[in-house]
Amino acid sequence: MTDKIDKEPADTPPRASLAPETIKAIPVRHYGRYVSAVIVLALVALLVNAFATAEKIQWSAVGDKLFDSTVLAGAGRTLLISVLAMIVGVVLGVLLAVMRLSKNPVTSWVAWAYIWFFRGTPVYVQLLLWFNLALIFPMLNLGPIYKDEMTDVMTPFMCALLGLGLNEAAYMAEICRAGLMAVDEGQTEAAHALGMSHGKTLRRIVIPQAMRVIVPPTGNEFINMLKTSSLVYAVTYNELLRATSTIGSTSYAVMEMLFVASIWYLVMTSVFSVFQYYLERRFARGSSRNLPPTPFQKIRANLLSLRSPQGGAA
């Protein structure tokens, strides 16, 4: 048997001792991004300058009226009517979703007709219908329980609550129905095999799992409700937009008061957006092992990376 001939030169070092050549990464230059960023910043600067230098806008009035008692009271009423209408919408929406999924054709058809009507007509029209309900029913007669004139019953607050709440119930019904249908049918079959009733299965098995699907769009609906509540201006309910418009019409600061209303709407929607984020994060614990970091955790991680030598070098 012949020995294996080593063809490598004697002065060549072993391959294992050869250090890998350092890779020099050259970042790709995206000139289009730079140009588009400059254009966007220039347009934003022009827009800000146009508002800041507008001669007919008194920006001092915005600061003076931002915490006016009338404005704060209007913001409080906006928050109140939004919360109450959302409660009505959620409770009635869950009931309509269960009725829609029922095997009883009568209850299923009634729920479908309700959703069809309230989703098919604008909420502004519905508010006006409630406001003028006395033209059809002059008297509200519930027998020995309650009896009064409809004009006294349908106050601006009641018109706003019914108009917003009943309209929201139609959308919440579809959201809840989607959440209930997202739960695997095997969960219900297993609960029934253990002897649980249909109502108990729904309360303890199906609805808790469906909340993961229901919560995100419900948060979006509430934020949308805060803005939609401005439509109750039509039924003379003194919410934020009506309060600011009243001040603007008497002080001739119409645009300034619209800015005040916009600031308060942005504040309220931003606060509830944060609540929505953490609520979604809580209900996502059962479906995701590694939850995404919160905004505060991201800021803290970026600050720590900047303080560390390696992070600063990178």
CSV table of C-alpha atoms in Angstrom, one decimal:
chain,number,residue,atom,x,y,z
A,1,MET,CA,0.0,0.0,0.0
A,2,THR,CA,1.4,3.4,-1.0
A,3,ASP,CA,1.4,6.4,1.4
A,4,LYS,CA,-0.9,9.3,0.6
A,5,ILE,CA,1.1,12.1,-1.0
A,6,ASP,CA,0.7,15.5,0.6
A,7,LYS,CA,0.5,18.0,-2.3
A,8,GLU,CA,0.6,21.1,-0.1
A,9,PRO,CA,3.9,22.9,0.1
A,10,ALA,CA,5.9,22.5,3.2
A,11,ASP,CA,6.0,26.2,4.0
A,12,THR,CA,2.2,26.6,3.8
A,13,PRO,CA,0.6,26.9,7.2
A,14,PRO,CA,-2.3,24.6,8.1
A,15,ARG,CA,-5.7,25.6,6.8
A,16,ALA,CA,-7.2,25.7,10.3
A,17,SER,CA,-4.8,28.5,11.3
A,18,LEU,CA,-5.8,30.7,8.4
A,19,ALA,CA,-7.8,33.7,9.8
A,20,PRO,CA,-10.9,34.4,7.7
A,21,GLU,CA,-10.7,37.6,5.7
A,22,THR,CA,-12.7,40.5,7.3
A,23,ILE,CA,-15.8,41.3,5.4
A,24,LYS,CA,-16.1,45.0,4.6
A,25,ALA,CA,-19.8,45.9,4.4
A,26,ILE,CA,-20.6,49.0,2.4
A,27,PRO,CA,-24.1,50.4,3.1
A,28,VAL,CA,-26.3,51.0,0.1
A,29,ARG,CA,-27.1,54.7,-0.3
A,30,HIS,CA,-30.8,55.4,-0.8
A,31,TYR,CA,-30.7,58.8,-2.5
A,32,GLY,CA,-34.5,58.6,-3.2
A,33,ARG,CA,-35.2,58.4,0.6
A,34,TYR,CA,-33.1,61.5,1.2
A,35,VAL,CA,-34.8,63.5,-1.5
A,36,SER,CA,-38.3,62.4,-0.4
A,37,ALA,CA,-37.5,63.2,3.2
A,38,VAL,CA,-36.4,66.7,2.3
A,39,ILE,CA,-39.5,67.3,0.2
A,40,VAL,CA,-41.8,66.1,3.0
A,41,LEU,CA,-40.0,68.3,5.6
A,42,ALA,CA,-40.2,71.3,3.3
A,43,LEU,CA,-44.0,70.8,2.7
A,44,VAL,CA,-44.5,70.4,6.5
A,45,ALA,CA,-42.5,73.6,7.2
A,46,LEU,CA,-44.5,75.5,4.6
A,47,LEU,CA,-47.8,74.3,6.2
A,48,VAL,CA,-46.7,75.2,9.7
A,49,ASN,CA,-45.5,78.6,8.5
A,50,ALA,CA,-48.8,79.3,6.8
A,51,PHE,CA,-50.7,78.7,10.0
A,52,ALA,CA,-48.2,80.5,12.2
A,53,THR,CA,-48.2,83.6,10.1
A,54,ALA,CA,-51.9,83.8,9.3
A,55,GLU,CA,-52.9,87.3,10.1
A,56,LYS,CA,-56.6,86.5,11.0
A,57,ILE,CA,-55.8,83.8,13.5
A,58,GLN,CA,-55.1,85.0,17.1
A,59,TRP,CA,-53.1,82.2,18.6
A,60,SER,CA,-53.2,83.8,22.0
A,61,ALA,CA,-56.9,83.1,22.1
A,62,VAL,CA,-56.3,79.4,21.7
A,63,GLY,CA,-54.2,79.4,24.8
A,64,ASP,CA,-56.6,81.6,26.7
A,65,LYS,CA,-59.7,79.5,25.9
A,66,LEU,CA,-58.0,76.0,26.1
A,67,PHE,CA,-58.9,75.6,29.8
A,68,ASP,CA,-62.0,77.7,29.8
A,69,SER,CA,-64.7,76.4,32.2
A,70,THR,CA,-67.2,76.1,29.3
A,71,VAL,CA,-64.7,74.2,27.2
A,72,LEU,CA,-63.8,71.8,30.0
A,73,ALA,CA,-67.5,71.2,30.8
A,74,GLY,CA,-68.1,70.4,27.1
A,75,ALA,CA,-65.1,68.0,27.0
A,76,GLY,CA,-66.5,66.3,30.1
A,77,ARG,CA,-69.9,65.8,28.5
A,78,THR,CA,-68.2,64.5,25.4
A,79,LEU,CA,-66.4,61.9,27.5
A,80,LEU,CA,-69.6,61.1,29.4
A,81,ILE,CA,-71.8,60.5,26.4
A,82,SER,CA,-69.0,58.5,24.7
A,83,VAL,CA,-68.5,56.1,27.6
A,84,LEU,CA,-72.3,55.6,28.2
A,85,ALA,CA,-73.0,55.1,24.5
A,86,MET,CA,-70.1,52.6,24.3
A,87,ILE,CA,-71.5,50.7,27.3
A,88,VAL,CA,-74.9,50.5,25.7
A,89,GLY,CA,-73.3,49.4,22.4
A,90,VAL,CA,-71.2,46.7,23.9
A,91,VAL,CA,-74.0,45.2,26.1
A,92,LEU,CA,-76.5,45.3,23.3
A,93,GLY,CA,-73.9,44.2,20.7
A,94,VAL,CA,-73.1,41.0,22.7
A,95,LEU,CA,-76.8,40.2,22.9
A,96,LEU,CA,-77.3,40.8,19.2
A,97,ALA,CA,-74.3,38.6,18.4
A,98,VAL,CA,-75.6,35.7,20.4
A,99,MET,CA,-79.0,36.2,18.8
A,100,ARG,CA,-77.4,36.2,15.4
A,101,LEU,CA,-75.7,32.9,16.0
A,102,SER,CA,-78.8,31.3,17.6
A,103,LYS,CA,-80.4,28.4,15.9
A,104,ASN,CA,-83.8,30.0,16.5
A,105,PRO,CA,-84.7,31.6,13.1
A,106,VAL,CA,-86.8,34.3,14.7
A,107,THR,CA,-84.1,35.7,17.0
A,108,SER,CA,-81.5,35.3,14.3
A,109,TRP,CA,-83.6,37.2,11.8
A,110,VAL,CA,-84.5,40.0,14.2
A,111,ALA,CA,-80.8,40.5,15.0
A,112,TRP,CA,-79.9,40.6,11.3
A,113,ALA,CA,-82.7,43.2,10.6
A,114,TYR,CA,-81.4,45.4,13.5
A,115,ILE,CA,-77.9,45.3,12.2
A,116,TRP,CA,-79.0,45.9,8.6
A,117,PHE,CA,-81.0,49.0,9.6
A,118,PHE,CA,-78.6,50.7,11.9
A,119,ARG,CA,-75.5,50.0,9.8
A,120,GLY,CA,-77.4,51.1,6.6
A,121,THR,CA,-78.5,54.5,7.8
A,122,PRO,CA,-76.1,57.4,8.8
A,123,VAL,CA,-75.8,58.1,12.5
A,124,TYR,CA,-76.6,61.7,11.9
A,125,VAL,CA,-80.0,60.7,10.4
A,126,GLN,CA,-80.7,58.4,13.4
A,127,LEU,CA,-80.0,61.3,15.8
A,128,LEU,CA,-82.5,63.5,14.0
A,129,LEU,CA,-85.1,60.7,14.1
A,130,TRP,CA,-84.8,60.4,17.8
A,131,PHE,CA,-84.9,64.2,18.2
A,132,ASN,CA,-88.1,64.4,16.2
A,133,LEU,CA,-89.7,61.2,17.6
A,134,ALA,CA,-92.5,63.3,19.2
A,135,LEU,CA,-93.9,63.9,15.7
A,136,ILE,CA,-94.8,60.2,15.6
A,137,PHE,CA,-95.4,59.4,19.3
A,138,PRO,CA,-96.6,62.6,21.1
A,139,MET,CA,-97.0,60.7,24.3
A,140,LEU,CA,-94.9,57.9,25.9
A,141,ASN,CA,-97.4,55.7,27.7
A,142,LEU,CA,-96.1,52.6,29.5
A,143,GLY,CA,-99.3,52.0,31.4
A,144,PRO,CA,-99.0,52.3,35.2
A,145,ILE,CA,-95.2,52.3,35.0
A,146,TYR,CA,-94.6,55.6,33.3
A,147,LYS,CA,-96.4,58.2,31.2
A,148,ASP,CA,-95.1,61.5,29.9
A,149,GLU,CA,-94.9,63.7,26.8
A,150,MET,CA,-92.3,62.6,24.3
A,151,THR,CA,-90.7,66.1,24.2
A,152,ASP,CA,-90.0,65.8,27.9
A,153,VAL,CA,-88.6,62.3,27.5
A,154,MET,CA,-86.4,62.9,24.5
A,155,THR,CA,-84.0,65.4,26.0
A,156,PRO,CA,-80.8,66.2,24.1
A,157,PHE,CA,-78.9,63.9,26.4
A,158,MET,CA,-81.4,61.0,25.8
A,159,CYS,CA,-81.3,61.6,22.0
A,160,ALA,CA,-77.6,61.6,22.0
A,161,LEU,CA,-77.3,58.4,24.1
A,162,LEU,CA,-79.9,56.4,22.0
A,163,GLY,CA,-78.6,57.7,18.7
A,164,LEU,CA,-74.9,56.8,19.4
A,165,GLY,CA,-75.5,53.7,21.6
A,166,LEU,CA,-78.0,51.9,19.4
A,167,ASN,CA,-75.9,52.7,16.3
A,168,GLU,CA,-72.8,51.4,17.9
A,169,ALA,CA,-74.6,48.2,19.0
A,170,ALA,CA,-74.9,47.2,15.3
A,171,TYR,CA,-71.2,47.4,14.7
A,172,MET,CA,-70.3,45.8,18.1
A,173,ALA,CA,-72.6,42.9,17.2
A,174,GLU,CA,-70.6,42.1,14.1
A,175,ILE,CA,-67.3,42.5,16.1
A,176,CYS,CA,-68.6,40.1,18.8
A,177,ARG,CA,-69.9,37.7,16.3
A,178,ALA,CA,-66.5,37.5,14.6
A,179,GLY,CA,-64.8,37.0,17.9
A,180,LEU,CA,-67.2,34.2,18.9
A,181,MET,CA,-66.8,32.5,15.6
A,182,ALA,CA,-63.0,32.7,15.9
A,183,VAL,CA,-63.1,30.2,18.9
A,184,ASP,CA,-62.6,26.6,17.7
A,185,GLU,CA,-65.8,24.6,17.9
A,186,GLY,CA,-63.9,21.8,19.7
A,187,GLN,CA,-63.9,24.1,22.8
A,188,THR,CA,-67.6,24.1,22.8
A,189,GLU,CA,-67.9,20.4,22.1
A,190,ALA,CA,-65.5,19.6,24.9
A,191,ALA,CA,-67.4,21.8,27.4
A,192,HIS,CA,-70.7,20.2,26.4
A,193,ALA,CA,-69.1,16.7,26.9
A,194,LEU,CA,-68.2,17.8,30.4
A,195,GLY,CA,-71.9,18.5,31.1
A,196,MET,CA,-71.7,22.3,30.9
A,197,SER,CA,-74.8,24.1,29.7
A,198,HIS,CA,-74.8,26.4,26.6
A,199,GLY,CA,-74.9,29.6,28.7
A,200,LYS,CA,-72.2,28.4,31.0
A,201,THR,CA,-70.0,27.4,28.1
A,202,LEU,CA,-70.5,30.8,26.5
A,203,ARG,CA,-69.6,32.6,29.7
A,204,ARG,CA,-66.6,30.6,30.9
A,205,ILE,CA,-65.1,29.1,27.7
A,206,VAL,CA,-66.1,30.9,24.5
A,207,ILE,CA,-66.3,34.6,25.5
A,208,PRO,CA,-62.9,34.7,27.5
A,209,GLN,CA,-61.1,33.3,24.4
A,210,ALA,CA,-63.0,35.5,22.0
A,211,MET,CA,-61.9,38.6,23.9
A,212,ARG,CA,-58.5,38.5,22.3
A,213,VAL,CA,-60.3,39.1,18.9
A,214,ILE,CA,-62.9,41.5,20.3
A,215,VAL,CA,-60.8,43.9,22.3
A,216,PRO,CA,-58.7,45.5,19.5
A,217,PRO,CA,-61.6,46.6,17.3
A,218,THR,CA,-63.6,47.6,20.3
A,219,GLY,CA,-60.9,50.0,21.3
A,220,ASN,CA,-60.9,51.4,17.8
A,221,GLU,CA,-64.7,51.8,18.0
A,222,PHE,CA,-64.4,53.7,21.3
A,223,ILE,CA,-61.9,56.1,19.9
A,224,ASN,CA,-64.1,56.6,16.9
A,225,MET,CA,-67.0,57.2,19.3
A,226,LEU,CA,-65.2,60.1,20.8
A,227,LYS,CA,-65.0,61.8,17.4
A,228,THR,CA,-68.5,60.7,16.3
A,229,SER,CA,-70.0,62.3,19.5
A,230,SER,CA,-69.5,65.7,17.8
A,231,LEU,CA,-72.5,64.9,15.6
A,232,VAL,CA,-74.8,65.3,18.7
A,233,TYR,CA,-74.4,69.0,18.0
A,234,ALA,CA,-77.5,68.5,15.8
A,235,VAL,CA,-79.7,67.6,18.8
A,236,THR,CA,-78.5,70.6,20.8
A,237,TYR,CA,-76.5,68.5,23.3
A,238,ASN,CA,-73.8,70.8,24.7
A,239,GLU,CA,-70.7,68.7,24.2
A,240,LEU,CA,-67.2,69.9,23.2
A,241,LEU,CA,-67.9,71.0,19.7
A,242,ARG,CA,-71.1,72.9,20.6
A,243,ALA,CA,-69.4,74.6,23.6
A,244,THR,CA,-66.4,75.8,21.5
A,245,SER,CA,-68.7,76.9,18.6
A,246,THR,CA,-70.8,78.9,21.0
A,247,ILE,CA,-67.7,80.7,22.3
A,248,GLY,CA,-66.5,81.2,18.8
A,249,SER,CA,-69.7,82.7,17.5
A,250,THR,CA,-69.8,85.3,20.4
A,251,SER,CA,-66.2,86.2,20.4
A,252,TYR,CA,-65.6,86.1,16.6
A,253,ALA,CA,-62.8,83.5,17.1
A,254,VAL,CA,-64.4,80.7,15.1
A,255,MET,CA,-61.2,79.2,13.8
A,256,GLU,CA,-59.4,79.6,17.1
A,257,MET,CA,-62.1,77.7,18.9
A,258,LEU,CA,-62.1,74.9,16.3
A,259,PHE,CA,-58.4,74.5,17.1
A,260,VAL,CA,-59.2,74.3,20.8
A,261,ALA,CA,-61.8,71.6,20.1
A,262,SER,CA,-59.2,69.7,17.9
A,263,ILE,CA,-56.6,69.8,20.7
A,264,TRP,CA,-59.0,68.3,23.2
A,265,TYR,CA,-60.1,65.6,20.8
A,266,LEU,CA,-56.5,64.7,20.2
A,267,VAL,CA,-55.7,64.6,23.9
A,268,MET,CA,-58.7,62.3,24.7
A,269,THR,CA,-58.0,60.0,21.7
A,270,SER,CA,-54.3,59.8,22.6
A,271,VAL,CA,-54.9,58.9,26.2
A,272,PHE,CA,-57.4,56.1,25.3
A,273,SER,CA,-55.1,54.9,22.6
A,274,VAL,CA,-52.5,54.2,25.3
A,275,PHE,CA,-55.1,52.3,27.4
A,276,GLN,CA,-56.1,50.3,24.3
A,277,TYR,CA,-52.5,49.3,23.7
A,278,TYR,CA,-52.0,47.9,27.2
A,279,LEU,CA,-55.4,46.2,27.2
A,280,GLU,CA,-54.6,44.5,23.9
A,281,ARG,CA,-51.2,43.5,25.4
A,282,ARG,CA,-52.9,41.9,28.4
A,283,PHE,CA,-55.3,39.8,26.4
A,284,ALA,CA,-52.5,38.7,24.1
A,285,ARG,CA,-50.7,36.9,26.9
A,286,GLY,CA,-52.5,33.7,26.2
A,287,SER,CA,-51.7,33.6,22.5
A,288,SER,CA,-48.2,35.0,22.4
A,289,ARG,CA,-45.2,33.8,24.4
A,290,ASN,CA,-43.0,36.8,23.7
A,291,LEU,CA,-45.0,40.0,24.0
A,292,PRO,CA,-43.7,42.9,22.0
A,293,PRO,CA,-42.0,45.6,24.1
A,294,THR,CA,-44.0,48.6,25.3
A,295,PRO,CA,-43.1,52.1,24.1
A,296,PHE,CA,-41.4,52.8,27.4
A,297,GLN,CA,-39.4,49.6,27.2
A,298,LYS,CA,-38.3,50.5,23.7
A,299,ILE,CA,-37.2,54.0,24.8
A,300,ARG,CA,-35.3,52.5,27.8
A,301,ALA,CA,-33.6,50.0,25.6
A,302,ASN,CA,-32.5,52.7,23.2
A,303,LEU,CA,-31.2,54.9,26.0
A,304,LEU,CA,-29.2,52.0,27.5
A,305,SER,CA,-27.8,51.1,24.1
A,306,LEU,CA,-26.6,54.7,23.6
A,307,ARG,CA,-24.9,54.7,27.0
A,308,SER,CA,-23.0,51.5,26.5
A,309,PRO,CA,-19.7,51.7,24.6
A,310,GLN,CA,-20.6,49.0,22.1
A,311,GLY,CA,-24.0,50.6,21.4
A,312,GLY,CA,-22.4,54.0,20.9
A,313,ALA,CA,-19.8,52.5,18.5
A,314,ALA,CA,-22.5,50.7,16.5
